Amino acid sequence: MEKKKILIVEDEKNIAQVLAFNLMQAGYAFDIASDGEEGLKKALTGNFDLILLDLMLPKMDGFTVCRGIRMRLDTPIIMVTAKEEEIDKIMGLDLGADDYVTKPFSINLLLARIKANIRRASNEVITGKTAGSVITIRDLVIDNEKYLVKKNGQEISLSKIEYDLVSYLAQNEGKPFTREALLSAVWGYDDFYGDKRTVDVTISRLRAKLETDPSHPEYIFSKHGMGYYLA
């Protein structure tokens, strides 16, 4: 079986080498880009299964690289930052990143997230998805064959993780899910490996795109102590 291929976009040579060694040990193929411009070029031409993207890069920062990738590809992106306070900025901006890790990070944790994101991108995580199924909730239409969402007949641009999340909630309409349950079902993470804020901010991004007034949601609700649901 062909090895899954990871692109490492990292300007700190020692970190790139550690990542490359551990990816190789875990059975992955890899390539390395040492600045943002090189990273974007390789990402768009290299047919990678996942991209590890550092935030602070020479020539072009990680935000710009991520946007450039998302204009063309749905390849899973895990952003890497050295600053804890940058996390909300990364996840809050509509960059289309699937997740993030902060330096210093556990290699085992990172490898678990890489594996889960590649599985999700291959549609191996979401359960209950029926090819050709169309779910309609008032003015919202989720088409699981075409992988698109429409509201009032207009297609809404969603990242892969946003689509997977709204699709899962729609398949289980009215049923609330905790953040831990969503991390497991949608991201494919065990409790230990996922950050619950990832769910909160992805929900916020979905509300910004789906709701007329995100502060007064009509589709995606939260029930105190029970979690998020779509109704």
Short mmCIF file of C-alpha atoms in Angstrom, two decimals:
data_model
loop_
_atom_site.label_atom_id
_atom_site.label_comp_id
_atom_site.label_asym_id
_atom_site.label_seq_id
_atom_site.Cartn_x
_atom_site.Cartn_y
_atom_site.Cartn_z
CA MET A 1 0.00 0.00 0.00
CA GLU A 2 1.31 3.44 -0.92
CA LYS A 3 2.50 5.52 2.02
CA LYS A 4 0.52 8.59 3.03
CA LYS A 5 2.50 11.74 2.28
CA ILE A 6 2.90 14.70 4.66
CA LEU A 7 4.20 18.18 3.81
CA ILE A 8 6.11 19.86 6.64
CA VAL A 9 6.20 23.65 6.27
CA GLU A 10 8.65 24.70 8.99
CA ASP A 11 11.54 27.16 8.97
CA GLU A 12 13.23 25.85 12.14
CA LYS A 13 15.52 23.17 10.76
CA ASN A 14 15.81 21.15 13.98
CA ILE A 15 12.02 20.94 14.40
CA ALA A 16 11.56 19.97 10.75
CA GLN A 17 14.13 17.20 11.16
CA VAL A 18 12.48 15.85 14.32
CA LEU A 19 9.09 15.84 12.59
CA ALA A 20 10.53 14.16 9.51
CA PHE A 21 12.24 11.45 11.55
CA ASN A 22 9.08 10.64 13.54
CA LEU A 23 6.88 10.66 10.44
CA MET A 24 9.28 8.28 8.74
CA GLN A 25 9.26 6.01 11.82
CA ALA A 26 5.46 6.04 11.76
CA GLY A 27 5.42 4.90 8.14
CA TYR A 28 4.71 8.19 6.35
CA ALA A 29 6.44 9.72 3.36
CA PHE A 30 7.24 13.42 3.69
CA ASP A 31 8.61 16.54 2.09
CA ILE A 32 9.86 19.73 3.75
CA ALA A 33 9.44 23.40 2.83
CA SER A 34 11.45 25.98 4.80
CA ASP A 35 9.45 29.11 3.99
CA GLY A 36 5.89 30.08 3.16
CA GLU A 37 6.33 30.63 -0.57
CA GLU A 38 7.97 27.23 -1.03
CA GLY A 39 5.33 25.66 1.20
CA LEU A 40 2.44 27.02 -0.85
CA LYS A 41 4.05 25.97 -4.13
CA LYS A 42 4.71 22.43 -2.90
CA ALA A 43 1.27 22.12 -1.31
CA LEU A 44 -0.46 22.98 -4.57
CA THR A 45 1.64 20.64 -6.71
CA GLY A 46 2.69 17.75 -4.47
CA ASN A 47 -0.48 15.70 -3.93
CA PHE A 48 -0.12 15.49 -0.13
CA ASP A 49 -2.45 13.73 2.29
CA LEU A 50 -1.90 16.31 5.07
CA ILE A 51 0.01 19.53 5.64
CA LEU A 52 1.76 20.56 8.86
CA LEU A 53 1.90 24.34 8.58
CA ASP A 54 3.90 26.56 10.92
CA LEU A 55 2.38 29.97 11.64
CA MET A 56 5.49 32.16 11.65
CA LEU A 57 7.35 31.65 8.39
CA PRO A 58 9.73 33.75 6.28
CA LYS A 59 8.55 35.20 2.95
CA MET A 60 4.87 34.32 3.54
CA ASP A 61 3.17 33.67 6.88
CA GLY A 62 1.09 30.60 7.70
CA PHE A 63 -2.21 32.51 7.50
CA THR A 64 -1.55 33.48 3.89
CA VAL A 65 -0.31 30.02 2.97
CA CYS A 66 -3.40 28.40 4.50
CA ARG A 67 -5.74 30.70 2.59
CA GLY A 68 -3.84 30.01 -0.63
CA ILE A 69 -4.12 26.25 -0.15
CA ARG A 70 -7.83 26.43 0.69
CA MET A 71 -8.59 28.31 -2.52
CA ARG A 72 -7.56 25.16 -4.42
CA LEU A 73 -7.47 22.13 -2.14
CA ASP A 74 -9.29 20.39 0.72
CA THR A 75 -6.12 18.72 2.01
CA PRO A 76 -6.21 18.55 5.84
CA ILE A 77 -4.12 21.30 7.46
CA ILE A 78 -2.81 21.25 11.02
CA MET A 79 -1.38 24.64 11.94
CA VAL A 80 1.56 24.88 14.33
CA THR A 81 2.14 27.87 16.61
CA ALA A 82 4.59 28.71 19.36
CA LYS A 83 2.13 31.02 21.11
CA GLU A 84 -0.87 29.80 23.08
CA GLU A 85 -2.62 33.15 22.58
CA GLU A 86 -2.49 32.70 18.79
CA ILE A 87 -4.79 29.64 18.94
CA ASP A 88 -8.09 31.53 19.01
CA LYS A 89 -6.86 33.76 16.19
CA ILE A 90 -5.95 30.75 14.06
CA MET A 91 -9.24 28.98 14.68
CA GLY A 92 -11.36 32.13 14.61
CA LEU A 93 -10.18 33.34 11.23
CA ASP A 94 -11.91 31.68 8.31
CA LEU A 95 -8.71 30.05 7.14
CA GLY A 96 -10.06 26.56 6.70
CA ALA A 97 -7.46 24.94 8.96
CA ASP A 98 -8.65 21.66 10.45
CA ASP A 99 -6.80 21.92 13.76
CA TYR A 100 -3.72 23.32 15.49
CA VAL A 101 -0.96 22.31 17.88
CA THR A 102 1.25 24.50 20.06
CA LYS A 103 5.00 24.16 20.51
CA PRO A 104 6.37 22.27 22.34
CA PHE A 105 4.04 19.41 21.46
CA SER A 106 3.93 15.69 22.11
CA ILE A 107 4.96 13.69 19.05
CA ASN A 108 2.48 10.96 19.99
CA LEU A 109 -0.33 13.51 20.20
CA LEU A 110 0.61 15.00 16.84
CA LEU A 111 0.82 11.58 15.18
CA ALA A 112 -2.62 10.70 16.55
CA ARG A 113 -4.09 13.89 15.11
CA ILE A 114 -2.39 13.32 11.77
CA LYS A 115 -3.83 9.82 11.56
CA ALA A 116 -7.32 11.00 12.54
CA ASN A 117 -7.34 13.87 10.03
CA ILE A 118 -6.20 11.66 7.16
CA ARG A 119 -8.92 9.13 8.03
CA ARG A 120 -11.54 11.88 8.16
CA ALA A 121 -10.43 13.29 4.81
CA SER A 122 -10.93 9.80 3.39
CA ASN A 123 -14.49 9.80 4.81
CA GLU A 124 -13.67 6.91 7.13
CA VAL A 125 -14.70 8.69 10.34
CA ILE A 126 -18.19 10.06 9.75
CA THR A 127 -20.68 7.31 10.45
CA GLY A 128 -24.16 7.01 9.03
CA LYS A 129 -23.44 8.99 5.87
CA THR A 130 -25.55 7.65 3.02
CA ALA A 131 -24.44 8.34 -0.53
CA GLY A 132 -27.07 10.37 -2.32
CA SER A 133 -28.87 11.37 0.84
CA VAL A 134 -30.20 14.92 1.02
CA ILE A 135 -31.22 16.39 4.34
CA THR A 136 -33.54 19.40 4.36
CA ILE A 137 -34.09 21.49 7.48
CA ARG A 138 -36.33 24.43 6.59
CA ASP A 139 -34.25 26.58 4.22
CA LEU A 140 -31.07 24.55 4.77
CA VAL A 141 -30.16 21.68 2.43
CA ILE A 142 -27.25 19.30 3.13
CA ASP A 143 -26.43 17.17 0.07
CA ASN A 144 -24.19 14.27 1.08
CA GLU A 145 -23.68 13.10 -2.48
CA LYS A 146 -22.42 16.40 -3.83
CA TYR A 147 -20.87 17.45 -0.50
CA LEU A 148 -22.50 20.86 -0.48
CA VAL A 149 -24.76 22.94 1.70
CA LYS A 150 -27.33 25.41 0.43
CA LYS A 151 -29.43 27.99 2.22
CA ASN A 152 -32.38 29.52 0.36
CA GLY A 153 -30.99 27.90 -2.79
CA GLN A 154 -27.58 29.57 -2.47
CA GLU A 155 -24.50 27.39 -1.97
CA ILE A 156 -22.53 28.16 1.19
CA SER A 157 -18.76 27.82 1.04
CA LEU A 158 -17.60 25.51 3.84
CA SER A 159 -14.28 23.94 4.68
CA LYS A 160 -14.12 20.15 4.85
CA ILE A 161 -14.29 20.08 8.65
CA GLU A 162 -17.21 22.56 8.69
CA TYR A 163 -19.09 20.42 6.20
CA ASP A 164 -18.42 17.21 8.13
CA LEU A 165 -19.65 18.83 11.35
CA VAL A 166 -22.91 20.24 9.97
CA SER A 167 -23.56 17.00 8.09
CA TYR A 168 -23.12 14.93 11.24
CA LEU A 169 -25.41 17.21 13.25
CA ALA A 170 -28.02 17.13 10.47
CA GLN A 171 -27.94 13.33 10.33
CA ASN A 172 -28.73 13.37 14.03
CA GLU A 173 -31.19 16.26 13.97
CA GLY A 174 -32.34 17.35 17.41
CA LYS A 175 -29.84 15.19 19.29
CA PRO A 176 -27.30 17.15 21.37
CA PHE A 177 -23.65 16.11 21.35
CA THR A 178 -20.98 17.09 23.83
CA ARG A 179 -17.76 18.56 22.50
CA GLU A 180 -15.98 15.33 23.43
CA ALA A 181 -18.50 13.30 21.43
CA LEU A 182 -18.09 15.57 18.40
CA LEU A 183 -14.30 15.41 18.61
CA SER A 184 -14.61 11.63 18.50
CA ALA A 185 -17.29 11.34 15.81
CA VAL A 186 -16.30 14.17 13.45
CA TRP A 187 -12.57 14.75 14.03
CA GLY A 188 -11.87 11.13 14.92
CA TYR A 189 -9.97 12.11 18.07
CA ASP A 190 -9.83 10.28 21.36
CA ASP A 191 -10.59 12.52 24.36
CA PHE A 192 -6.90 12.78 25.19
CA TYR A 193 -5.87 14.05 21.77
CA GLY A 194 -8.48 16.70 21.02
CA ASP A 195 -8.88 20.29 22.23
CA LYS A 196 -12.52 21.09 23.02
CA ARG A 197 -12.05 24.69 21.86
CA THR A 198 -11.66 23.33 18.35
CA VAL A 199 -15.34 22.38 18.41
CA ASP A 200 -16.49 25.71 19.87
CA VAL A 201 -14.71 27.81 17.28
CA THR A 202 -15.76 25.59 14.37
CA ILE A 203 -19.37 25.92 15.58
CA SER A 204 -18.89 29.70 15.69
CA ARG A 205 -17.60 29.69 12.11
CA LEU A 206 -20.57 27.59 10.99
CA ARG A 207 -23.03 29.93 12.69
CA ALA A 208 -21.40 32.91 10.99
CA LYS A 209 -22.01 31.25 7.63
CA LEU A 210 -25.42 29.62 8.20
CA GLU A 211 -27.28 31.93 10.55
CA THR A 212 -28.88 35.24 9.64
CA ASP A 213 -27.93 36.48 13.11
CA PRO A 214 -25.26 34.24 14.70
CA SER A 215 -26.04 35.66 18.15
CA HIS A 216 -29.63 34.36 17.78
CA PRO A 217 -29.18 31.00 16.00
CA GLU A 218 -32.04 29.39 14.10
CA TYR A 219 -30.27 26.16 13.16
CA ILE A 220 -27.35 25.28 15.44
CA PHE A 221 -28.22 25.41 19.12
CA SER A 222 -26.49 24.54 22.37
CA LYS A 223 -28.12 22.96 25.40
CA HIS A 224 -26.40 23.66 28.70
CA GLY A 225 -24.64 20.59 30.01
CA MET A 226 -25.62 18.49 26.99
CA GLY A 227 -23.92 20.01 23.95
CA TYR A 228 -24.60 21.22 20.42
CA TYR A 229 -27.43 20.16 18.12
CA LEU A 230 -29.03 21.16 14.83
CA ALA A 231 -32.80 21.59 14.62
#
